[in-house]
Amino acid sequence: MRLATLLAFLRPALPLILGLSLGCSLSLLRVSWIQSDGEDTCMDTGVNNGLFAGKMQQDSVAGGRSSQNDEDFKPRIVPYYRDPNKPYKKVLRTRYIQTELGFHERLFVAVLTSKATMNTLAVAVNKTVAHHFPHLLYFTGLRSAKVPHGMALVSHGDERPVWLMYETMRYIHQHFGGDYDWFYVMQDDTYAQAEQIKTLVTHLSINQDVYLGRAEEFIGGDEQARYCHGGFGYLVSRSLLLKLHRHLDSCRNEILSVRPDEWLGRCIIDFLGISCVSQHQGQHYRSYELAKNADLEKEEGEDFQAALTVHPVSEGTLMYRLHKHFSRIQLDRAYQEIQQLQMQIRNLTSLTPTREGGLTWPIGINAPFVPKSRFEVISWDYFTEQHLFSCPDGSPKCELAGASKADVSDIIEAALQQLNSRYQPQLRFYKQQLLNGYRRFDPTRGMEYMLDLLLEAVTQKGHSHVLAKRVSLVRPLSKVEIIPMPYVTEATRVQLVLPLTVQELDFVSNFLDMFAMNTLDTHDNALLTLLFIYQPYDAQRVSQLDVFAGVKAMVGELEKRYAEVKIPWISVKTEVPSQVKLMDIVSKKHPVDTLFFLASVWTEVNTEFLNRCRMNTISNWQVFFPMHFQEFNPVLMYHGEQAASSSTDFLRDGHFDRHAFAEACFYNSDYMAARTKLAADILDRDEVLESMEVFDVFLRYSGLHLFRAVEPGLVQKYMLRSCNPRLSEELYHRCVLSNLEGLSSRSHLAMALFEQEQANST
């Protein structure tokens, strides 16, 4: 009786008990099988020189696969070894993840041309595909007297086709073999769809030997062997190029051929055993052979539409016509894809809880930005066809010109096209006048426009009527692209230049202390040059009373403390301390490859900013003008109370001073080039220099990129700067605005005014 009661009580739990028992039993059996293996995988790392390498090799062999192709994907422990006999040297590490991990660029393109076709077909290739490929290089036997503008050319000195191919492959391996994953070789009589080729490359594995192109049979050779026809272009992987390089000399001496593509194909087959293929990993290399005197308007076949390359192209005009034709095809495909995506979004939105109310306009574009406070409201700029009422210089009205005028004209034309496409053939609209125009930039979606247009509507019967219509348009943000930049490192020496006036003597001590702590103590590769600016009266009395004697004594103490450091100074006598004139003096005393950091006495120099100065300044390419962070007046901010030293609330404690251009990073060679153009323009009128800063020199007289960005690494304490009225009106106005905006935030200024009114009323 008791047993029946116990079984009745345990019956609901029997499945759970049986499941736990079975699971524990299987776990114990699996542990015993693993322990019975012949090798300990953890102890095999020393033999295979990799973590868990032994087990991975066993698994790959058991699966019937070779582990040779997977070596790059195995994790390895690289031991650190330091030679005790060599002195310790600080390891310089870059800030690029790509450099740290050893990544390669994706695609290198080589174009084979000749002296006869360099100025015709090669120029046409350059204008159609050069802006799509990141690195494009032209190879020729003999070069003409004048190389076309914008083309990087390598001349081998021999017009023999096979010799040109041999030298080209050897040059590519020597200079680019370690930098790129794929190498695409084409002729100048080949039209290539650059974007399609780039897409093809992204779908191929980089760890295999690939010889991909239009496969052709050798004449009188093995039926199984194929070479890639050079007229239609071909892809070579990096691993294949590295293996081929060892056999190029042998191929040159042993293989006789007239066609360079056949010679290269025979070399790859004989020494590497790899034949050309037209498809690899599910990706097809499609090409189209263009007939002589072909009519492009009649070429509507599927093979032509899907072709990556077209050959032969007999003249430059045909190359441009092909480019226009395929660009129109790609554009139509893009519009069709957009319409399909919008239809899918509309169908899916109807199934959501918000229904049609969740749709945004235009479909697929982010919804407009919704401000959370009145300070986040994005204002609209008013414009007409002649004037803009929100000017960059702050004036209430200015002429609509340049890029703004082109933007307004383009958006009006787009509005008319959309109206006519919607209402035709019943109505056709003609613009008479732009009544009102509004635009604003929404960072979440792009540029938004509202236009009030006065239109003339004409019916099919010829009747016309004038009406006013408001239209809304959006120019969405396009695809974000990474701009290729020249490579720079953090090893460059920075030459700090500090101009000093008599009014700034009280702040020199803090500047030198920060410089010593952040650069000299850390052995940063930075030097300092002081520029003492004497007034004429002080310069006459320098033998009796030197106003900069205290600063010179501080410099002497630093040189005693740091024996290997020398801090030179330059004395200048002037009433108007023009930044350009001062920089002219410093520039002549330093080499052309010097990286200058033009600082101010309130700047707190630190390693973080110096590294960004090095990385953001590129010789013959870019200059860097940082916007420092200016702290607010502590009297207005804290009402005389002590502020917290660790405060990081930038929006409350200060602001980025966009009116200050005192700090700048640039190379001496770039400054000298811009200064030479300035000298030819002003024709020795030195008074013009008093109205300019270094920023203006680079802006007007150099073709370099001016990188202007906020810099949180440059923090300055609040100080009411003295604005020199002898400088130009614009520079004086900048200085005054900088002082006014640096007082305090709006809320604290309002509180100060309120407290003052309360005190006056009592």
PDB file of C-alpha atoms in Angstrom, residues 34-293:
ATOM      1  CA  ILE A  34      37.644  12.773 -25.134  1.00  0.00           C
ATOM      2  CA  GLN A  35      40.142  11.663 -22.503  1.00  0.00           C
ATOM      3  CA  SER A  36      40.846   8.505 -24.480  1.00  0.00           C
ATOM      4  CA  ASP A  37      42.212  10.476 -27.472  1.00  0.00           C
ATOM      5  CA  GLY A  38      45.830   9.825 -28.282  1.00  0.00           C
ATOM      6  CA  GLU A  39      47.055  13.427 -27.911  1.00  0.00           C
ATOM      7  CA  ASP A  40      46.563  16.327 -25.582  1.00  0.00           C
ATOM      8  CA  THR A  41      45.658  19.265 -27.804  1.00  0.00           C
ATOM      9  CA  CYS A  42      46.595  21.885 -25.262  1.00  0.00           C
ATOM     10  CA  MET A  43      50.131  20.506 -25.019  1.00  0.00           C
ATOM     11  CA  ASP A  44      50.501  20.468 -28.808  1.00  0.00           C
ATOM     12  CA  THR A  45      50.878  24.230 -29.166  1.00  0.00           C
ATOM     13  CA  GLY A  46      54.637  24.133 -28.950  1.00  0.00           C
ATOM     14  CA  VAL A  47      54.935  21.585 -31.724  1.00  0.00           C
ATOM     15  CA  ASN A  48      52.536  23.288 -34.120  1.00  0.00           C
ATOM     16  CA  ASN A  49      53.522  26.823 -33.130  1.00  0.00           C
ATOM     17  CA  GLY A  50      49.922  27.855 -32.542  1.00  0.00           C
ATOM     18  CA  LEU A  51      47.184  27.739 -29.943  1.00  0.00           C
ATOM     19  CA  PHE A  52      45.042  24.566 -30.424  1.00  0.00           C
ATOM     20  CA  ALA A  53      46.826  24.017 -33.747  1.00  0.00           C
ATOM     21  CA  GLY A  54      47.115  20.258 -33.303  1.00  0.00           C
ATOM     22  CA  LYS A  55      43.378  19.701 -32.860  1.00  0.00           C
ATOM     23  CA  MET A  56      42.553  21.960 -35.785  1.00  0.00           C
ATOM     24  CA  GLN A  57      44.871  19.997 -38.055  1.00  0.00           C
ATOM     25  CA  GLN A  58      43.335  16.698 -36.936  1.00  0.00           C
ATOM     26  CA  ASP A  59      39.835  17.997 -37.647  1.00  0.00           C
ATOM     27  CA  SER A  60      40.766  19.220 -41.110  1.00  0.00           C
ATOM     28  CA  VAL A  61      42.412  15.937 -42.051  1.00  0.00           C
ATOM     29  CA  ALA A  62      39.449  13.970 -40.730  1.00  0.00           C
ATOM     30  CA  GLY A  63      37.123  16.030 -42.870  1.00  0.00           C
ATOM     31  CA  GLY A  64      39.149  15.329 -45.983  1.00  0.00           C
ATOM     32  CA  ARG A  65      40.334  18.960 -46.401  1.00  0.00           C
ATOM     33  CA  SER A  66      43.811  20.434 -46.540  1.00  0.00           C
ATOM     34  CA  SER A  67      44.613  22.848 -43.740  1.00  0.00           C
ATOM     35  CA  GLN A  68      47.155  24.758 -45.815  1.00  0.00           C
ATOM     36  CA  ASN A  69      44.652  27.354 -47.014  1.00  0.00           C
ATOM     37  CA  ASP A  70      43.403  27.971 -43.479  1.00  0.00           C
ATOM     38  CA  GLU A  71      46.769  28.880 -41.936  1.00  0.00           C
ATOM     39  CA  ASP A  72      46.009  32.606 -41.976  1.00  0.00           C
ATOM     40  CA  PHE A  73      42.852  32.029 -39.927  1.00  0.00           C
ATOM     41  CA  LYS A  74      44.477  30.055 -37.099  1.00  0.00           C
ATOM     42  CA  PRO A  75      45.063  31.974 -33.877  1.00  0.00           C
ATOM     43  CA  ARG A  76      48.717  32.033 -32.902  1.00  0.00           C
ATOM     44  CA  ILE A  77      50.666  33.184 -29.869  1.00  0.00           C
ATOM     45  CA  VAL A  78      53.616  35.274 -31.006  1.00  0.00           C
ATOM     46  CA  PRO A  79      56.271  35.248 -28.251  1.00  0.00           C
ATOM     47  CA  TYR A  80      57.935  38.541 -27.382  1.00  0.00           C
ATOM     48  CA  TYR A  81      61.717  38.474 -27.463  1.00  0.00           C
ATOM     49  CA  ARG A  82      63.940  41.383 -26.606  1.00  0.00           C
ATOM     50  CA  ASP A  83      67.680  41.299 -27.133  1.00  0.00           C
ATOM     51  CA  PRO A  84      69.274  42.250 -23.788  1.00  0.00           C
ATOM     52  CA  ASN A  85      72.391  43.526 -25.562  1.00  0.00           C
ATOM     53  CA  LYS A  86      70.495  46.197 -27.471  1.00  0.00           C
ATOM     54  CA  PRO A  87      69.287  49.416 -25.788  1.00  0.00           C
ATOM     55  CA  TYR A  88      65.573  49.735 -25.137  1.00  0.00           C
ATOM     56  CA  LYS A  89      63.723  51.816 -27.682  1.00  0.00           C
ATOM     57  CA  LYS A  90      60.175  53.036 -27.338  1.00  0.00           C
ATOM     58  CA  VAL A  91      57.889  51.163 -29.705  1.00  0.00           C
ATOM     59  CA  LEU A  92      56.029  53.474 -32.067  1.00  0.00           C
ATOM     60  CA  ARG A  93      52.488  52.268 -32.614  1.00  0.00           C
ATOM     61  CA  THR A  94      50.238  53.726 -35.256  1.00  0.00           C
ATOM     62  CA  ARG A  95      46.624  54.656 -34.661  1.00  0.00           C
ATOM     63  CA  TYR A  96      45.367  52.851 -37.746  1.00  0.00           C
ATOM     64  CA  ILE A  97      43.727  49.465 -37.083  1.00  0.00           C
ATOM     65  CA  GLN A  98      44.412  48.561 -40.706  1.00  0.00           C
ATOM     66  CA  THR A  99      48.153  48.992 -40.177  1.00  0.00           C
ATOM     67  CA  GLU A 100      48.139  47.177 -36.840  1.00  0.00           C
ATOM     68  CA  LEU A 101      46.391  44.107 -38.277  1.00  0.00           C
ATOM     69  CA  GLY A 102      48.234  44.078 -41.587  1.00  0.00           C
ATOM     70  CA  PHE A 103      45.210  44.619 -43.831  1.00  0.00           C
ATOM     71  CA  HIS A 104      45.704  45.223 -47.548  1.00  0.00           C
ATOM     72  CA  GLU A 105      43.929  47.521 -49.969  1.00  0.00           C
ATOM     73  CA  ARG A 106      41.358  45.764 -52.101  1.00  0.00           C
ATOM     74  CA  LEU A 107      42.172  46.440 -55.765  1.00  0.00           C
ATOM     75  CA  PHE A 108      45.050  47.731 -57.896  1.00  0.00           C
ATOM     76  CA  VAL A 109      44.431  48.447 -61.583  1.00  0.00           C
ATOM     77  CA  ALA A 110      47.102  48.405 -64.304  1.00  0.00           C
ATOM     78  CA  VAL A 111      46.351  49.758 -67.786  1.00  0.00           C
ATOM     79  CA  LEU A 112      48.618  48.782 -70.680  1.00  0.00           C
ATOM     80  CA  THR A 113      48.953  51.589 -73.219  1.00  0.00           C
ATOM     81  CA  SER A 114      51.360  52.750 -75.906  1.00  0.00           C
ATOM     82  CA  LYS A 115      52.892  55.928 -77.220  1.00  0.00           C
ATOM     83  CA  ALA A 116      50.464  55.986 -80.153  1.00  0.00           C
ATOM     84  CA  THR A 117      47.273  55.646 -78.073  1.00  0.00           C
ATOM     85  CA  MET A 118      48.315  57.432 -74.895  1.00  0.00           C
ATOM     86  CA  ASN A 119      46.668  60.753 -75.768  1.00  0.00           C
ATOM     87  CA  THR A 120      43.480  59.194 -77.172  1.00  0.00           C
ATOM     88  CA  LEU A 121      42.350  55.854 -75.768  1.00  0.00           C
ATOM     89  CA  ALA A 122      44.306  56.102 -72.499  1.00  0.00           C
ATOM     90  CA  VAL A 123      42.825  59.528 -71.812  1.00  0.00           C
ATOM     91  CA  ALA A 124      39.343  58.143 -72.471  1.00  0.00           C
ATOM     92  CA  VAL A 125      39.971  55.285 -70.032  1.00  0.00           C
ATOM     93  CA  ASN A 126      41.244  57.742 -67.444  1.00  0.00           C
ATOM     94  CA  LYS A 127      38.159  59.949 -67.721  1.00  0.00           C
ATOM     95  CA  THR A 128      35.709  57.053 -67.487  1.00  0.00           C
ATOM     96  CA  VAL A 129      37.140  54.836 -64.732  1.00  0.00           C
ATOM     97  CA  ALA A 130      39.915  56.713 -62.888  1.00  0.00           C
ATOM     98  CA  HIS A 131      37.548  58.286 -60.341  1.00  0.00           C
ATOM     99  CA  HIS A 132      36.095  54.851 -59.503  1.00  0.00           C
ATOM    100  CA  PHE A 133      39.304  52.877 -58.901  1.00  0.00           C
ATOM    101  CA  PRO A 134      41.320  53.867 -55.822  1.00  0.00           C
ATOM    102  CA  HIS A 135      44.690  53.193 -57.474  1.00  0.00           C
ATOM    103  CA  LEU A 136      45.157  53.301 -61.247  1.00  0.00           C
ATOM    104  CA  LEU A 137      48.542  53.161 -62.994  1.00  0.00           C
ATOM    105  CA  TYR A 138      49.408  53.235 -66.695  1.00  0.00           C
ATOM    106  CA  PHE A 139      52.263  51.206 -68.206  1.00  0.00           C
ATOM    107  CA  THR A 140      53.879  51.855 -71.565  1.00  0.00           C
ATOM    108  CA  GLY A 141      57.011  50.978 -73.461  1.00  0.00           C
ATOM    109  CA  LEU A 142      57.907  54.447 -74.731  1.00  0.00           C
ATOM    110  CA  ARG A 143      56.333  57.638 -73.475  1.00  0.00           C
ATOM    111  CA  SER A 144      55.387  60.723 -75.426  1.00  0.00           C
ATOM    112  CA  ALA A 145      56.947  64.096 -74.795  1.00  0.00           C
ATOM    113  CA  LYS A 146      53.982  65.285 -72.738  1.00  0.00           C
ATOM    114  CA  VAL A 147      52.048  63.032 -70.380  1.00  0.00           C
ATOM    115  CA  PRO A 148      48.305  63.841 -70.179  1.00  0.00           C
ATOM    116  CA  HIS A 149      47.249  65.636 -67.017  1.00  0.00           C
ATOM    117  CA  GLY A 150      46.071  63.476 -64.126  1.00  0.00           C
ATOM    118  CA  MET A 151      47.650  60.219 -65.304  1.00  0.00           C
ATOM    119  CA  ALA A 152      50.320  58.309 -63.362  1.00  0.00           C
ATOM    120  CA  LEU A 153      52.565  56.686 -65.974  1.00  0.00           C
ATOM    121  CA  VAL A 154      55.404  54.127 -65.818  1.00  0.00           C
ATOM    122  CA  SER A 155      57.607  53.793 -68.900  1.00  0.00           C
ATOM    123  CA  HIS A 156      59.728  50.658 -69.411  1.00  0.00           C
ATOM    124  CA  GLY A 157      61.696  51.873 -72.451  1.00  0.00           C
ATOM    125  CA  ASP A 158      60.798  49.040 -74.840  1.00  0.00           C
ATOM    126  CA  GLU A 159      57.710  48.673 -77.038  1.00  0.00           C
ATOM    127  CA  ARG A 160      57.901  44.869 -77.411  1.00  0.00           C
ATOM    128  CA  PRO A 161      54.541  43.556 -76.083  1.00  0.00           C
ATOM    129  CA  VAL A 162      55.926  40.548 -74.193  1.00  0.00           C
ATOM    130  CA  TRP A 163      58.723  42.616 -72.660  1.00  0.00           C
ATOM    131  CA  LEU A 164      56.140  45.216 -71.578  1.00  0.00           C
ATOM    132  CA  MET A 165      54.058  42.492 -69.888  1.00  0.00           C
ATOM    133  CA  TYR A 166      57.121  41.030 -68.152  1.00  0.00           C
ATOM    134  CA  GLU A 167      58.278  44.401 -66.826  1.00  0.00           C
ATOM    135  CA  THR A 168      54.744  45.338 -65.770  1.00  0.00           C
ATOM    136  CA  MET A 169      54.200  42.204 -63.700  1.00  0.00           C
ATOM    137  CA  ARG A 170      57.644  42.567 -62.128  1.00  0.00           C
ATOM    138  CA  TYR A 171      56.975  46.232 -61.316  1.00  0.00           C
ATOM    139  CA  ILE A 172      53.572  45.461 -59.792  1.00  0.00           C
ATOM    140  CA  HIS A 173      55.051  42.780 -57.547  1.00  0.00           C
ATOM    141  CA  GLN A 174      57.978  44.941 -56.481  1.00  0.00           C
ATOM    142  CA  HIS A 175      56.001  48.067 -55.605  1.00  0.00           C
ATOM    143  CA  PHE A 176      52.467  46.875 -54.800  1.00  0.00           C
ATOM    144  CA  GLY A 177      52.678  43.142 -54.111  1.00  0.00           C
ATOM    145  CA  GLY A 178      52.439  43.613 -50.360  1.00  0.00           C
ATOM    146  CA  ASP A 179      49.747  46.289 -50.367  1.00  0.00           C
ATOM    147  CA  TYR A 180      46.820  44.905 -52.412  1.00  0.00           C
ATOM    148  CA  ASP A 181      44.726  41.738 -52.482  1.00  0.00           C
ATOM    149  CA  TRP A 182      43.710  41.854 -56.152  1.00  0.00           C
ATOM    150  CA  PHE A 183      45.400  43.076 -59.328  1.00  0.00           C
ATOM    151  CA  TYR A 184      43.361  43.891 -62.407  1.00  0.00           C
ATOM    152  CA  VAL A 185      45.169  44.216 -65.757  1.00  0.00           C
ATOM    153  CA  MET A 186      43.456  45.751 -68.771  1.00  0.00           C
ATOM    154  CA  GLN A 187      44.323  47.422 -72.073  1.00  0.00           C
ATOM    155  CA  ASP A 188      43.532  50.958 -73.148  1.00  0.00           C
ATOM    156  CA  ASP A 189      41.159  49.659 -75.863  1.00  0.00           C
ATOM    157  CA  THR A 190      38.946  48.039 -73.216  1.00  0.00           C
ATOM    158  CA  TYR A 191      35.912  49.642 -71.636  1.00  0.00           C
ATOM    159  CA  ALA A 192      35.432  48.420 -68.070  1.00  0.00           C
ATOM    160  CA  GLN A 193      32.522  48.947 -65.709  1.00  0.00           C
ATOM    161  CA  ALA A 194      34.545  49.975 -62.697  1.00  0.00           C
ATOM    162  CA  GLU A 195      31.828  49.625 -60.061  1.00  0.00           C
ATOM    163  CA  GLN A 196      30.864  46.162 -61.312  1.00  0.00           C
ATOM    164  CA  ILE A 197      34.469  44.983 -61.171  1.00  0.00           C
ATOM    165  CA  LYS A 198      34.842  46.330 -57.643  1.00  0.00           C
ATOM    166  CA  THR A 199      31.665  44.469 -56.666  1.00  0.00           C
ATOM    167  CA  LEU A 200      33.001  41.271 -58.221  1.00  0.00           C
ATOM    168  CA  VAL A 201      36.223  41.528 -56.223  1.00  0.00           C
ATOM    169  CA  THR A 202      34.377  41.936 -52.921  1.00  0.00           C
ATOM    170  CA  HIS A 203      32.700  38.530 -53.403  1.00  0.00           C
ATOM    171  CA  LEU A 204      35.920  36.582 -53.960  1.00  0.00           C
ATOM    172  CA  SER A 205      38.112  34.976 -51.298  1.00  0.00           C
ATOM    173  CA  ILE A 206      41.542  36.557 -50.995  1.00  0.00           C
ATOM    174  CA  ASN A 207      43.289  33.380 -49.802  1.00  0.00           C
ATOM    175  CA  GLN A 208      43.240  31.452 -53.083  1.00  0.00           C
ATOM    176  CA  ASP A 209      45.206  31.434 -56.339  1.00  0.00           C
ATOM    177  CA  VAL A 210      42.831  33.028 -58.839  1.00  0.00           C
ATOM    178  CA  TYR A 211      43.385  33.775 -62.533  1.00  0.00           C
ATOM    179  CA  LEU A 212      40.004  35.098 -63.684  1.00  0.00           C
ATOM    180  CA  GLY A 213      39.007  36.521 -67.054  1.00  0.00           C
ATOM    181  CA  ARG A 214      37.740  35.506 -70.475  1.00  0.00           C
ATOM    182  CA  ALA A 215      39.194  32.023 -70.970  1.00  0.00           C
ATOM    183  CA  GLU A 216      40.629  31.366 -74.459  1.00  0.00           C
ATOM    184  CA  GLU A 217      42.254  28.238 -75.952  1.00  0.00           C
ATOM    185  CA  PHE A 218      45.862  28.217 -77.043  1.00  0.00           C
ATOM    186  CA  ILE A 219      46.381  27.801 -80.764  1.00  0.00           C
ATOM    187  CA  GLY A 220      47.637  24.259 -81.337  1.00  0.00           C
ATOM    188  CA  GLY A 221      48.063  23.642 -77.619  1.00  0.00           C
ATOM    189  CA  ASP A 222      46.474  21.570 -74.879  1.00  0.00           C
ATOM    190  CA  GLU A 223      42.698  21.633 -75.060  1.00  0.00           C
ATOM    191  CA  GLN A 224      42.408  21.763 -71.270  1.00  0.00           C
ATOM    192  CA  ALA A 225      44.699  24.777 -70.815  1.00  0.00           C
ATOM    193  CA  ARG A 226      43.274  28.279 -71.035  1.00  0.00           C
ATOM    194  CA  TYR A 227      44.715  31.774 -70.916  1.00  0.00           C
ATOM    195  CA  CYS A 228      42.890  35.025 -70.099  1.00  0.00           C
ATOM    196  CA  HIS A 229      42.379  37.261 -73.103  1.00  0.00           C
ATOM    197  CA  GLY A 230      44.104  40.578 -72.413  1.00  0.00           C
ATOM    198  CA  GLY A 231      41.630  42.629 -74.394  1.00  0.00           C
ATOM    199  CA  PHE A 232      38.844  41.836 -71.943  1.00  0.00           C
ATOM    200  CA  GLY A 233      40.957  42.292 -68.811  1.00  0.00           C
ATOM    201  CA  TYR A 234      41.712  39.762 -66.091  1.00  0.00           C
ATOM    202  CA  LEU A 235      42.092  39.475 -62.330  1.00  0.00           C
ATOM    203  CA  VAL A 236      45.130  38.053 -60.557  1.00  0.00           C
ATOM    204  CA  SER A 237      45.090  37.345 -56.829  1.00  0.00           C
ATOM    205  CA  ARG A 238      47.919  38.398 -54.541  1.00  0.00           C
ATOM    206  CA  SER A 239      48.881  34.842 -53.643  1.00  0.00           C
ATOM    207  CA  LEU A 240      49.166  33.945 -57.335  1.00  0.00           C
ATOM    208  CA  LEU A 241      51.304  37.016 -58.039  1.00  0.00           C
ATOM    209  CA  LEU A 242      53.685  36.159 -55.195  1.00  0.00           C
ATOM    210  CA  LYS A 243      54.171  32.647 -56.544  1.00  0.00           C
ATOM    211  CA  LEU A 244      54.491  33.837 -60.145  1.00  0.00           C
ATOM    212  CA  HIS A 245      57.219  36.355 -59.362  1.00  0.00           C
ATOM    213  CA  ARG A 246      59.811  33.637 -58.795  1.00  0.00           C
ATOM    214  CA  HIS A 247      59.305  32.267 -62.323  1.00  0.00           C
ATOM    215  CA  LEU A 248      59.066  35.472 -64.399  1.00  0.00           C
ATOM    216  CA  ASP A 249      62.732  35.378 -65.457  1.00  0.00           C
ATOM    217  CA  SER A 250      62.446  31.746 -66.504  1.00  0.00           C
ATOM    218  CA  CYS A 251      59.282  32.496 -68.481  1.00  0.00           C
ATOM    219  CA  ARG A 252      61.013  35.357 -70.260  1.00  0.00           C
ATOM    220  CA  ASN A 253      63.861  33.098 -71.389  1.00  0.00           C
ATOM    221  CA  GLU A 254      61.980  29.882 -72.138  1.00  0.00           C
ATOM    222  CA  ILE A 255      58.534  30.857 -73.501  1.00  0.00           C
ATOM    223  CA  LEU A 256      58.310  32.316 -76.985  1.00  0.00           C
ATOM    224  CA  SER A 257      55.087  34.118 -77.860  1.00  0.00           C
ATOM    225  CA  VAL A 258      53.932  37.134 -79.810  1.00  0.00           C
ATOM    226  CA  ARG A 259      50.859  37.958 -77.723  1.00  0.00           C
ATOM    227  CA  PRO A 260      51.585  39.134 -74.168  1.00  0.00           C
ATOM    228  CA  ASP A 261      48.408  37.614 -72.706  1.00  0.00           C
ATOM    229  CA  GLU A 262      49.255  34.198 -74.181  1.00  0.00           C
ATOM    230  CA  TRP A 263      52.796  34.487 -72.807  1.00  0.00           C
ATOM    231  CA  LEU A 264      51.499  35.270 -69.315  1.00  0.00           C
ATOM    232  CA  GLY A 265      48.901  32.484 -69.457  1.00  0.00           C
ATOM    233  CA  ARG A 266      51.515  29.937 -70.589  1.00  0.00           C
ATOM    234  CA  CYS A 267      53.858  31.055 -67.801  1.00  0.00           C
ATOM    235  CA  ILE A 268      51.167  30.576 -65.143  1.00  0.00           C
ATOM    236  CA  ILE A 269      50.160  27.164 -66.515  1.00  0.00           C
ATOM    237  CA  ASP A 270      53.678  25.781 -66.969  1.00  0.00           C
ATOM    238  CA  PHE A 271      55.107  26.838 -63.625  1.00  0.00           C
ATOM    239  CA  LEU A 272      52.054  26.987 -61.360  1.00  0.00           C
ATOM    240  CA  GLY A 273      49.615  24.640 -63.070  1.00  0.00           C
ATOM    241  CA  ILE A 274      46.758  27.170 -62.902  1.00  0.00           C
ATOM    242  CA  SER A 275      44.531  27.817 -65.903  1.00  0.00           C
ATOM    243  CA  CYS A 276      42.329  30.821 -66.605  1.00  0.00           C
ATOM    244  CA  VAL A 277      38.681  30.490 -65.545  1.00  0.00           C
ATOM    245  CA  SER A 278      35.632  32.572 -66.404  1.00  0.00           C
ATOM    246  CA  GLN A 279      33.835  31.859 -63.141  1.00  0.00           C
ATOM    247  CA  HIS A 280      34.998  31.321 -59.589  1.00  0.00           C
ATOM    248  CA  GLN A 281      33.079  30.801 -56.351  1.00  0.00           C
ATOM    249  CA  GLY A 282      29.795  31.430 -58.153  1.00  0.00           C
ATOM    250  CA  GLN A 283      30.966  34.749 -59.627  1.00  0.00           C
ATOM    251  CA  HIS A 284      31.005  35.055 -63.427  1.00  0.00           C
ATOM    252  CA  TYR A 285      33.377  37.237 -65.400  1.00  0.00           C
ATOM    253  CA  ARG A 286      31.172  38.380 -68.269  1.00  0.00           C
ATOM    254  CA  SER A 287      32.598  40.177 -71.296  1.00  0.00           C
ATOM    255  CA  TYR A 288      31.324  41.270 -74.684  1.00  0.00           C
ATOM    256  CA  GLU A 289      33.132  41.423 -77.992  1.00  0.00           C
ATOM    257  CA  LEU A 290      32.057  44.514 -79.873  1.00  0.00           C
ATOM    258  CA  ALA A 291      31.605  44.097 -83.613  1.00  0.00           C
ATOM    259  CA  LYS A 292      33.170  46.515 -86.030  1.00  0.00           C
ATOM    260  CA  ASN A 293      30.964  49.557 -86.752  1.00  0.00           C
TER     261      ASN A 293
END
